[in-house]
């Protein structure tokens, strides 16, 4: 039988948009302060999980809440499970939005909200894809299970908890990246460097009282604040120097001198850590400016280490640069920078490591660089790279579906991002971002184009049917 998938989506367009907006209006940001035993990641994330599971239940799917860490919505029967891996947690909205980041306003054919493209919009597209297959009464020989993660933007504690208790799908996809198909993902390392040598000696003319920039390893920081102590006249000179620096670098910032302290603020541009060059790292700009003023010894060491990352997202200056033909360049994002004169400096880095690179080698180099500047590595976590053979039936099926729906060749892609696909033995990332569309995930005024949301829903519906029939 010939199924017109796009027609089926259009019949449900209003309901799909309504439900997508309702899910986006829940501020599902990690909030440890409101965490409970049943809601381990806080109130907002739990509310979004409950919302989706209730939708599933109301539509007649079988649903399960796995201790508030994750959930699933399932249909069909059979031994084998096809997984659709989504997540409903979002990164903090940040500043500078045109409309409220959780209002899910529709303007110019787009829905604007934190999570619109990453990953609540695509999650609702996948849910409606399952709904279409179910409502058409199509025969399936396998189960289709949407697995809903709640901690993807932080530590992936959700999938760890989930797969320790629930079965692993034989294959599946994550609607959480780009079309056509992402078959390879870099390894992801988070590491923290801590200043170990705190000396009172060698004061410069200025004392770095504090330095703060960035909240997440996986985001380029869009703001930095620095407090400097010194004589009033010297601080006024540095303030003037700072405004020249802002103009030369075409960035925005503010300053104020009050009671022997100069406070400097820099505005950057946030972006996803998988490609730091898409953003402007406010913290690294701040360090680059501080490298031109005489500081106390500890602060100098902190600034000199940060300077080695300035303008170099490929790790050339620290000796970790590497590339391969499958996943391209190693990238380095300095996501967290913090310094107080009492405790010294802390630097949080996120490295995206190509699939053929030995991570131990990279780790040793980073430890050596840290030591040179009086720092030590006090935390290192690593998510291994992921790669599915291009001849796998999963990839062949998704290629055919994409080509039938879009009428263009389905190229295989690799990324520096980590999607839930890597938690499956055979998993790929599949949409929702179409070729040529700007990637606005993790940025202010994040949006999803409504036409693309509808198109993705049709692709997911056919893909689910083809994989599970």
Tab-separated table of C-alpha atoms in Angstrom:
chain	number	residue	atom	x	y	z
A	1	UNK	CA	0.000	0.000	0.000
A	2	UNK	CA	1.189	3.491	-0.849
A	3	UNK	CA	1.392	5.769	2.199
A	4	UNK	CA	1.608	9.536	1.747
A	5	UNK	CA	3.557	10.290	4.905
A	6	UNK	CA	3.564	14.082	4.486
A	7	UNK	CA	-0.226	14.117	4.008
A	8	UNK	CA	-0.596	12.191	7.267
A	9	UNK	CA	1.590	14.749	9.040
A	10	UNK	CA	-0.410	17.694	7.631
A	11	UNK	CA	-3.653	16.180	8.981
A	12	UNK	CA	-2.096	16.451	12.465
A	13	UNK	CA	-0.210	19.737	11.990
A	14	UNK	CA	-2.172	21.878	14.478
A	15	UNK	CA	-1.999	19.244	17.214
A	16	UNK	CA	1.731	18.690	16.578
A	17	UNK	CA	2.451	22.435	16.891
A	18	UNK	CA	0.306	22.766	20.004
A	19	UNK	CA	2.002	19.828	21.755
A	20	UNK	CA	5.483	20.944	20.686
A	21	UNK	CA	4.894	24.416	22.119
A	22	UNK	CA	3.504	22.999	25.376
A	23	UNK	CA	6.592	20.818	25.831
A	24	UNK	CA	8.885	23.783	25.022
A	25	UNK	CA	7.116	25.951	27.601
A	26	UNK	CA	8.355	23.691	30.416
A	27	UNK	CA	11.755	25.047	31.600
A	28	UNK	CA	13.478	21.659	31.750
A	29	UNK	CA	16.943	22.831	32.828
A	30	UNK	CA	18.952	20.732	35.296
A	31	UNK	CA	18.176	22.052	38.789
A	32	UNK	CA	19.890	20.199	41.622
A	33	UNK	CA	18.197	22.493	44.169
A	34	UNK	CA	14.732	21.084	43.416
A	35	UNK	CA	15.919	17.470	42.967
A	36	UNK	CA	14.115	14.710	44.874
A	37	UNK	CA	14.324	10.916	44.879
A	38	UNK	CA	11.585	10.738	42.220
A	39	UNK	CA	12.872	13.765	40.287
A	40	UNK	CA	16.686	13.354	40.394
A	41	UNK	CA	17.368	16.276	38.008
A	42	UNK	CA	14.874	18.745	39.449
A	43	UNK	CA	11.351	19.967	38.996
A	44	UNK	CA	11.424	21.273	35.388
A	45	UNK	CA	12.961	18.149	33.876
A	46	UNK	CA	10.557	15.920	35.808
A	47	UNK	CA	7.592	17.974	34.602
A	48	UNK	CA	8.695	17.571	30.954
A	49	UNK	CA	9.172	13.805	31.407
A	50	UNK	CA	5.730	13.434	33.030
A	51	UNK	CA	4.148	15.549	30.263
A	52	UNK	CA	5.507	13.296	27.519
A	53	UNK	CA	4.730	10.030	29.315
A	54	UNK	CA	1.144	11.197	29.927
A	55	UNK	CA	0.825	12.057	26.206
A	56	UNK	CA	2.027	8.541	25.386
A	57	UNK	CA	-0.389	6.963	27.844
A	58	UNK	CA	-3.326	9.022	26.527
A	59	UNK	CA	-2.532	7.897	22.959
A	60	UNK	CA	-2.654	4.230	23.992
A	61	UNK	CA	1.082	3.483	23.964
A	62	UNK	CA	2.632	1.497	26.795
A	63	UNK	CA	4.751	3.828	28.936
A	64	UNK	CA	7.258	3.469	31.747
A	65	UNK	CA	8.932	5.939	34.083
A	66	UNK	CA	12.317	4.539	35.119
A	67	UNK	CA	12.831	6.179	38.534
A	68	UNK	CA	12.622	9.704	37.107
A	69	UNK	CA	15.997	9.156	35.365
A	70	UNK	CA	14.408	8.336	32.001
A	71	UNK	CA	11.248	6.894	30.513
A	72	UNK	CA	9.964	5.137	27.451
A	73	UNK	CA	6.932	5.060	25.180
A	74	UNK	CA	6.444	1.816	23.253
A	75	UNK	CA	4.281	0.233	20.565
A	76	UNK	CA	4.239	-2.992	18.542
A	77	UNK	CA	5.237	-6.487	19.561
A	78	UNK	CA	8.109	-8.859	18.902
A	79	UNK	CA	11.471	-9.855	20.331
A	80	UNK	CA	13.461	-7.069	18.716
A	81	UNK	CA	13.334	-3.411	19.759
A	82	UNK	CA	13.945	-0.432	17.469
A	83	UNK	CA	15.054	2.506	19.614
A	84	UNK	CA	14.320	6.194	19.081
A	85	UNK	CA	16.511	8.053	21.573
A	86	UNK	CA	15.427	11.571	22.539
A	87	UNK	CA	16.084	13.940	25.428
A	88	UNK	CA	13.905	16.556	27.085
A	89	UNK	CA	16.504	18.398	29.189
A	90	UNK	CA	17.873	21.659	27.773
A	91	UNK	CA	20.911	23.865	28.427
A	92	UNK	CA	20.326	27.105	30.393
A	93	UNK	CA	18.809	29.772	28.129
A	94	UNK	CA	21.517	32.422	28.675
A	95	UNK	CA	20.839	36.090	27.970
A	96	UNK	CA	19.878	38.327	25.057
A	97	UNK	CA	16.760	36.582	23.738
A	98	UNK	CA	14.257	38.510	21.612
A	99	UNK	CA	11.343	36.742	23.314
A	100	UNK	CA	11.057	34.705	26.520
A	101	UNK	CA	13.109	31.505	25.903
A	102	UNK	CA	10.271	29.408	27.331
A	103	UNK	CA	7.359	31.200	25.638
A	104	UNK	CA	7.747	29.126	22.428
A	105	UNK	CA	6.642	32.114	20.347
A	106	UNK	CA	5.909	31.568	16.672
A	107	UNK	CA	7.407	34.223	14.356
A	108	UNK	CA	8.159	34.056	10.613
A	109	UNK	CA	7.319	30.358	10.384
A	110	UNK	CA	9.631	29.391	13.251
A	111	UNK	CA	9.088	28.347	16.881
A	112	UNK	CA	11.559	30.185	19.135
A	113	UNK	CA	12.452	28.478	22.416
A	114	UNK	CA	15.322	26.889	24.286
A	115	UNK	CA	15.165	23.258	23.171
A	116	UNK	CA	13.299	23.992	19.905
A	117	UNK	CA	15.959	22.216	17.815
A	118	UNK	CA	17.817	20.484	20.697
A	119	UNK	CA	15.921	18.319	21.413
A	120	UNK	CA	12.281	18.882	22.339
A	121	UNK	CA	11.049	19.859	18.857
A	122	UNK	CA	12.553	16.707	17.284
A	123	UNK	CA	11.296	14.614	20.227
A	124	UNK	CA	7.730	15.697	19.490
A	125	UNK	CA	8.297	15.017	15.768
A	126	UNK	CA	9.374	11.455	16.636
A	127	UNK	CA	6.389	11.041	18.981
A	128	UNK	CA	3.975	12.093	16.229
A	129	UNK	CA	5.795	9.764	13.801
A	130	UNK	CA	5.025	6.860	16.144
A	131	UNK	CA	1.457	8.110	16.528
A	132	UNK	CA	0.967	8.134	12.730
A	133	UNK	CA	2.287	4.572	12.325
A	134	UNK	CA	0.029	3.442	15.186
A	135	UNK	CA	-3.087	5.249	13.937
A	136	UNK	CA	-2.622	3.833	10.417
A	137	UNK	CA	-2.705	0.365	11.978
A	138	UNK	CA	0.439	-0.707	10.093
A	139	UNK	CA	1.650	-4.241	10.933
A	140	UNK	CA	4.964	-4.323	12.816
A	141	UNK	CA	7.158	-7.354	13.551
A	142	UNK	CA	9.253	-5.461	16.125
A	143	UNK	CA	8.627	-3.136	19.046
A	144	UNK	CA	9.335	0.554	18.610
A	145	UNK	CA	10.479	2.263	21.786
A	146	UNK	CA	11.031	5.976	22.242
A	147	UNK	CA	13.563	6.306	25.063
A	148	UNK	CA	13.375	9.686	26.794
A	149	UNK	CA	16.590	10.931	28.382
A	150	UNK	CA	16.698	13.670	31.013
A	151	UNK	CA	20.405	14.411	31.569
A	152	UNK	CA	21.869	14.492	28.052
A	153	UNK	CA	23.135	18.070	28.378
A	154	UNK	CA	25.114	17.222	31.521
A	155	UNK	CA	26.412	13.802	32.532
A	156	UNK	CA	24.203	11.212	30.783
A	157	UNK	CA	23.264	9.717	34.161
A	158	UNK	CA	19.832	9.047	32.627
A	159	UNK	CA	20.961	6.524	29.991
A	160	UNK	CA	23.406	4.892	32.387
A	161	UNK	CA	20.569	4.315	34.841
A	162	UNK	CA	18.138	3.308	32.097
A	163	UNK	CA	20.299	0.710	30.321
A	164	UNK	CA	21.375	-0.826	33.628
A	165	UNK	CA	17.684	-1.772	34.043
A	166	UNK	CA	16.127	-1.967	30.560
A	167	UNK	CA	16.954	-3.847	27.369
A	168	UNK	CA	19.233	-2.491	24.672
A	169	UNK	CA	17.510	-1.935	21.282
A	170	UNK	CA	19.032	-3.933	18.423
A	171	UNK	CA	19.375	-0.688	16.459
A	172	UNK	CA	17.934	2.800	16.361
A	173	UNK	CA	18.375	6.508	15.805
A	174	UNK	CA	18.540	9.755	17.754
A	175	UNK	CA	16.692	12.734	16.227
A	176	UNK	CA	19.225	15.117	17.727
A	177	UNK	CA	21.672	16.359	15.090
A	178	UNK	CA	21.754	16.677	11.309
A	179	UNK	CA	20.215	15.095	8.249
A	180	UNK	CA	21.031	13.057	6.263
A	181	UNK	CA	22.758	10.527	8.602
A	182	UNK	CA	25.521	10.869	11.181
A	183	UNK	CA	27.327	7.554	11.339
A	184	UNK	CA	30.433	8.632	13.307
A	185	UNK	CA	30.874	10.769	16.429
A	186	UNK	CA	34.070	11.930	18.102
A	187	UNK	CA	35.087	10.908	21.596
A	188	UNK	CA	34.261	13.547	24.219
A	189	UNK	CA	36.567	14.359	27.139
A	190	UNK	CA	35.768	16.732	30.020
A	191	UNK	CA	38.727	17.697	32.160
A	192	UNK	CA	39.369	20.118	34.987
A	193	UNK	CA	42.710	21.801	35.635
A	194	UNK	CA	43.288	23.164	39.144
A	195	UNK	CA	46.006	25.608	40.148
A	196	UNK	CA	48.294	23.894	42.668
A	197	UNK	CA	50.999	26.480	43.308
A	198	UNK	CA	49.442	29.360	45.228
A	199	UNK	CA	52.160	31.852	46.109
A	200	UNK	CA	51.815	35.266	47.666
A	201	UNK	CA	55.123	36.405	46.184
A	202	UNK	CA	55.676	38.588	43.154
A	203	UNK	CA	52.726	40.960	43.294
A	204	UNK	CA	52.304	43.015	40.153
A	205	UNK	CA	50.898	46.512	40.247
A	206	UNK	CA	47.417	44.968	40.017
A	207	UNK	CA	45.813	42.130	41.935
A	208	UNK	CA	43.335	39.856	40.183
A	209	UNK	CA	40.603	39.621	42.820
A	210	UNK	CA	38.357	37.308	40.768
A	211	UNK	CA	37.664	36.014	37.271
A	212	UNK	CA	34.515	34.124	36.242
A	213	UNK	CA	33.376	32.894	32.850
A	214	UNK	CA	31.283	29.971	31.646
A	215	UNK	CA	28.864	27.516	33.228
A	216	UNK	CA	29.162	24.379	31.116
A	217	UNK	CA	32.005	22.379	29.603
A	218	UNK	CA	29.979	21.924	26.398
A	219	UNK	CA	29.223	25.599	25.714
A	220	UNK	CA	31.396	28.493	24.562
A	221	UNK	CA	31.036	31.096	27.382
A	222	UNK	CA	29.145	34.215	26.306
A	223	UNK	CA	30.042	36.368	29.336
A	224	UNK	CA	33.056	37.050	31.549
A	225	UNK	CA	33.561	39.199	34.635
A	226	UNK	CA	36.916	40.279	36.055
A	227	UNK	CA	37.654	42.247	39.237
A	228	UNK	CA	41.041	43.968	39.597
A	229	UNK	CA	42.435	45.749	42.655
A	230	UNK	CA	44.974	48.587	42.540
A	231	UNK	CA	45.459	52.321	42.945
A	232	UNK	CA	42.697	54.532	41.564
A	233	UNK	CA	44.880	56.185	38.907
A	234	UNK	CA	46.272	52.852	37.679
A	235	UNK	CA	42.775	51.357	37.470
A	236	UNK	CA	41.559	54.309	35.380
A	237	UNK	CA	44.474	53.737	32.969
A	238	UNK	CA	43.642	50.025	32.682
A	239	UNK	CA	39.978	50.882	32.138
A	240	UNK	CA	40.899	53.085	29.159
A	241	UNK	CA	43.171	50.354	27.825
A	242	UNK	CA	40.240	47.894	28.165
A	243	UNK	CA	37.922	50.049	26.032
A	244	UNK	CA	40.574	50.284	23.312
A	245	UNK	CA	40.869	46.478	23.467
A	246	UNK	CA	37.084	46.075	23.042
A	247	UNK	CA	37.082	48.357	20.000
A	248	UNK	CA	40.077	46.628	18.389
A	249	UNK	CA	38.457	43.202	18.833
A	250	UNK	CA	34.948	44.317	17.885
A	251	UNK	CA	33.369	42.989	21.081
A	252	UNK	CA	31.080	44.557	23.673
A	253	UNK	CA	31.864	45.121	27.305
A	254	UNK	CA	31.420	47.373	30.329
A	255	UNK	CA	33.572	48.654	33.137
A	256	UNK	CA	33.204	50.404	36.468
A	257	UNK	CA	35.753	51.664	39.029
A	258	UNK	CA	34.550	51.681	42.627
A	259	UNK	CA	36.485	51.818	45.911
A	260	UNK	CA	39.801	50.515	44.630
A	261	UNK	CA	38.266	47.813	42.379
A	262	UNK	CA	37.897	47.814	38.604
A	263	UNK	CA	35.147	45.492	37.366
A	264	UNK	CA	35.334	44.490	33.701
A	265	UNK	CA	32.593	42.635	31.822
A	266	UNK	CA	32.915	41.124	28.356
A	267	UNK	CA	30.137	39.857	26.110
A	268	UNK	CA	30.962	36.926	23.851
A	269	UNK	CA	28.819	34.686	21.646
A	270	UNK	CA	27.811	31.264	22.926
A	271	UNK	CA	28.013	28.182	20.718
A	272	UNK	CA	28.183	24.420	21.070
A	273	UNK	CA	31.554	23.071	22.199
A	274	UNK	CA	31.772	20.725	19.207
A	275	UNK	CA	32.732	23.745	17.071
A	276	UNK	CA	34.090	26.520	19.308
A	277	UNK	CA	34.829	28.727	16.298
A	278	UNK	CA	31.100	29.313	15.861
A	279	UNK	CA	31.209	31.391	19.051
A	280	UNK	CA	33.328	34.073	20.703
A	281	UNK	CA	34.755	32.898	24.014
A	282	UNK	CA	34.271	35.803	26.440
A	283	UNK	CA	36.604	34.245	29.020
A	284	UNK	CA	39.465	33.823	26.577
A	285	UNK	CA	39.046	37.425	25.404
A	286	UNK	CA	39.205	38.521	29.052
A	287	UNK	CA	42.394	36.501	29.609
A	288	UNK	CA	43.878	37.886	26.387
A	289	UNK	CA	43.312	41.393	27.703
A	290	UNK	CA	44.728	40.564	31.163
A	291	UNK	CA	47.913	39.246	29.509
A	292	UNK	CA	48.718	42.912	28.692
A	293	UNK	CA	48.584	44.176	32.301
A	294	UNK	CA	51.009	43.486	35.186
A	295	UNK	CA	49.358	41.057	37.611
A	296	UNK	CA	50.262	39.189	40.789
A	297	UNK	CA	52.128	35.867	40.228
A	298	UNK	CA	49.235	33.407	40.662
A	299	UNK	CA	47.037	35.408	38.338
A	300	UNK	CA	49.825	35.541	35.761
A	301	UNK	CA	50.097	31.729	35.734
A	302	UNK	CA	46.316	31.425	35.308
A	303	UNK	CA	46.224	33.957	32.484
A	304	UNK	CA	49.293	32.490	30.738
A	305	UNK	CA	47.689	29.029	30.642
A	306	UNK	CA	44.448	30.477	29.217
A	307	UNK	CA	46.463	32.412	26.625
A	308	UNK	CA	47.598	29.085	25.148
A	309	UNK	CA	43.979	28.408	24.146
A	310	UNK	CA	43.219	31.878	22.771
A	311	UNK	CA	42.356	31.784	19.057
A	312	UNK	CA	43.239	28.082	18.861
A	313	UNK	CA	40.286	25.702	19.009
A	314	UNK	CA	42.401	22.917	17.419
A	315	UNK	CA	44.891	22.505	20.274
A	316	UNK	CA	47.986	23.367	18.194
A	317	UNK	CA	49.539	25.592	20.895
A	318	UNK	CA	49.287	22.819	23.488
A	319	UNK	CA	50.426	19.995	21.215
A	320	UNK	CA	47.202	17.961	20.964
A	321	UNK	CA	46.196	18.824	17.376
A	322	UNK	CA	45.038	15.780	15.362
A	323	UNK	CA	42.699	14.953	12.490
A	324	UNK	CA	41.434	11.857	10.690
A	325	UNK	CA	39.359	11.262	7.562
A	326	UNK	CA	36.362	9.837	9.444
A	327	UNK	CA	35.704	12.601	11.986
A	328	UNK	CA	38.044	15.496	11.093
A	329	UNK	CA	39.814	17.769	13.618
A	330	UNK	CA	40.267	17.417	17.345
A	331	UNK	CA	38.671	20.492	18.977
A	332	UNK	CA	39.199	22.190	22.343
A	333	UNK	CA	36.613	24.323	24.156
A	334	UNK	CA	37.478	26.235	27.322
A	335	UNK	CA	34.031	26.122	28.910
A	336	UNK	CA	34.674	27.125	32.541
A	337	UNK	CA	37.205	29.648	33.867
A	338	UNK	CA	37.241	30.660	37.491
A	339	UNK	CA	39.794	32.385	39.730
A	340	UNK	CA	39.817	33.888	43.216
A	341	UNK	CA	42.921	35.324	44.859
A	342	UNK	CA	42.429	32.961	47.837
A	343	UNK	CA	42.045	29.687	45.912
A	344	UNK	CA	43.712	30.328	42.572
A	345	UNK	CA	42.358	29.190	39.220
A	346	UNK	CA	40.175	26.401	37.840
A	347	UNK	CA	39.813	25.679	34.118
A	348	UNK	CA	37.217	23.293	32.661
A	349	UNK	CA	37.931	21.957	29.156
A	350	UNK	CA	35.874	19.966	26.671
A	351	UNK	CA	37.808	18.080	23.978
A	352	UNK	CA	36.219	16.365	20.970
A	353	UNK	CA	38.588	13.612	19.904
A	354	UNK	CA	38.609	11.898	16.458
A	355	UNK	CA	37.713	8.194	16.349
A	356	UNK	CA	41.246	7.013	15.452
A	357	UNK	CA	43.093	9.019	18.144
A	358	UNK	CA	44.488	7.362	21.281
A	359	UNK	CA	42.901	9.350	24.119
A	360	UNK	CA	45.646	8.385	26.635
A	361	UNK	CA	48.184	10.201	24.502
A	362	UNK	CA	46.015	13.374	24.508
A	363	UNK	CA	45.458	13.101	28.257
A	364	UNK	CA	49.218	12.832	28.987
A	365	UNK	CA	49.956	15.901	26.851
A	366	UNK	CA	47.263	17.889	28.708
A	367	UNK	CA	48.732	16.844	32.078
A	368	UNK	CA	52.180	17.972	30.958
A	369	UNK	CA	50.877	21.382	29.787
A	370	UNK	CA	49.006	21.847	33.090
A	371	UNK	CA	52.162	21.080	35.111
A	372	UNK	CA	54.202	23.638	33.125
A	373	UNK	CA	51.827	26.347	34.422
A	374	UNK	CA	51.509	25.147	38.026
A	375	UNK	CA	48.216	23.310	37.497
A	376	UNK	CA	47.186	19.682	37.862
A	377	UNK	CA	44.412	17.660	36.218
A	378	UNK	CA	41.977	16.754	38.976
A	379	UNK	CA	39.119	15.375	36.887
A	380	UNK	CA	38.944	13.536	33.559
A	381	UNK	CA	35.875	11.848	32.107
A	382	UNK	CA	35.639	10.322	28.653
A	383	UNK	CA	32.853	9.134	26.387
A	384	UNK	CA	34.321	6.879	23.702
A	385	UNK	CA	33.835	7.676	19.998
A	386	UNK	CA	31.072	5.946	18.065
A	387	UNK	CA	31.085	4.578	14.529
A	388	UNK	CA	28.594	2.359	12.642
A	389	UNK	CA	29.669	0.558	9.454
A	390	UNK	CA	28.173	2.272	6.424
A	391	UNK	CA	26.820	-1.048	5.076
A	392	UNK	CA	24.779	-1.763	8.216
A	393	UNK	CA	21.051	-2.402	7.450
A	394	UNK	CA	20.121	0.534	9.731
A	395	UNK	CA	22.108	2.968	7.586
A	396	UNK	CA	20.916	1.451	4.310
A	397	UNK	CA	17.243	1.749	5.401
A	398	UNK	CA	17.555	5.337	6.635
A	399	UNK	CA	19.415	6.342	3.462
A	400	UNK	CA	16.605	4.975	1.305
A	401	UNK	CA	13.884	6.676	3.400
A	402	UNK	CA	15.650	10.047	3.310
A	403	UNK	CA	16.242	9.848	-0.434
A	404	UNK	CA	12.613	8.900	-1.128
A	405	UNK	CA	11.263	11.742	1.011
A	406	UNK	CA	13.694	14.503	0.075
A	407	UNK	CA	14.784	13.484	-3.427
A	408	UNK	CA	18.465	14.122	-2.683
A	409	UNK	CA	21.372	11.791	-2.041
A	410	UNK	CA	21.817	10.879	1.640
A	411	UNK	CA	25.460	11.665	2.461
A	412	UNK	CA	26.981	10.058	5.537
A	413	UNK	CA	28.302	12.637	8.013
A	414	UNK	CA	30.506	12.652	11.086
A	415	UNK	CA	30.302	15.144	13.964
A	416	UNK	CA	32.119	16.393	17.020
A	417	UNK	CA	28.905	16.378	19.016
A	418	UNK	CA	27.794	13.447	21.087
A	419	UNK	CA	24.247	12.231	20.583
A	420	UNK	CA	22.355	9.503	22.370
A	421	UNK	CA	23.027	7.345	19.310
A	422	UNK	CA	26.374	6.475	20.906
A	423	UNK	CA	24.631	4.697	23.777
A	424	UNK	CA	23.281	2.113	21.294
A	425	UNK	CA	25.507	-0.605	19.849
A	426	UNK	CA	24.055	0.218	16.415
A	427	UNK	CA	22.761	3.774	16.533
A	428	UNK	CA	23.029	6.838	14.327
A	429	UNK	CA	21.907	10.439	14.640
A	430	UNK	CA	19.224	11.247	12.088
A	431	UNK	CA	18.073	14.868	11.693
A	432	UNK	CA	16.327	17.156	12.391
A	433	UNK	CA	18.636	19.837	10.941
A	434	UNK	CA	18.487	19.821	7.139
A	435	UNK	CA	21.594	20.566	5.031
A	436	UNK	CA	22.330	24.279	4.746
A	437	UNK	CA	20.291	25.290	7.810
A	438	UNK	CA	22.200	27.229	10.499
A	439	UNK	CA	22.758	25.275	13.700
A	440	UNK	CA	21.238	27.383	16.483
A	441	UNK	CA	21.384	24.767	19.257
A	442	UNK	CA	22.707	26.223	22.559
A	443	UNK	CA	22.463	29.772	21.139
A	444	UNK	CA	20.159	32.659	22.042
A	445	UNK	CA	16.968	32.789	19.929
A	446	UNK	CA	17.175	29.042	19.246
A	447	UNK	CA	14.389	28.025	16.853
A	448	UNK	CA	12.991	25.256	14.687
A	449	UNK	CA	11.501	26.013	11.259
A	450	UNK	CA	7.923	24.712	11.258
A	451	UNK	CA	8.155	23.335	7.697
A	452	UNK	CA	11.291	21.413	8.714
A	453	UNK	CA	9.574	20.051	11.830
A	454	UNK	CA	6.737	18.707	9.640
A	455	UNK	CA	9.142	17.271	7.063
A	456	UNK	CA	11.207	15.569	9.801
A	457	UNK	CA	8.014	14.036	11.250
A	458	UNK	CA	7.199	12.466	7.862
A	459	UNK	CA	10.750	11.105	7.521
A	460	UNK	CA	10.677	9.664	11.065
A	461	UNK	CA	7.275	8.048	10.498
A	462	UNK	CA	8.449	6.240	7.362
A	463	UNK	CA	11.789	5.311	9.010
A	464	UNK	CA	10.052	3.818	12.064
A	465	UNK	CA	7.715	1.807	9.848
A	466	UNK	CA	10.510	0.555	7.549
A	467	UNK	CA	12.745	-0.463	10.453
A	468	UNK	CA	9.992	-2.222	12.417
A	469	UNK	CA	7.665	-3.707	9.745
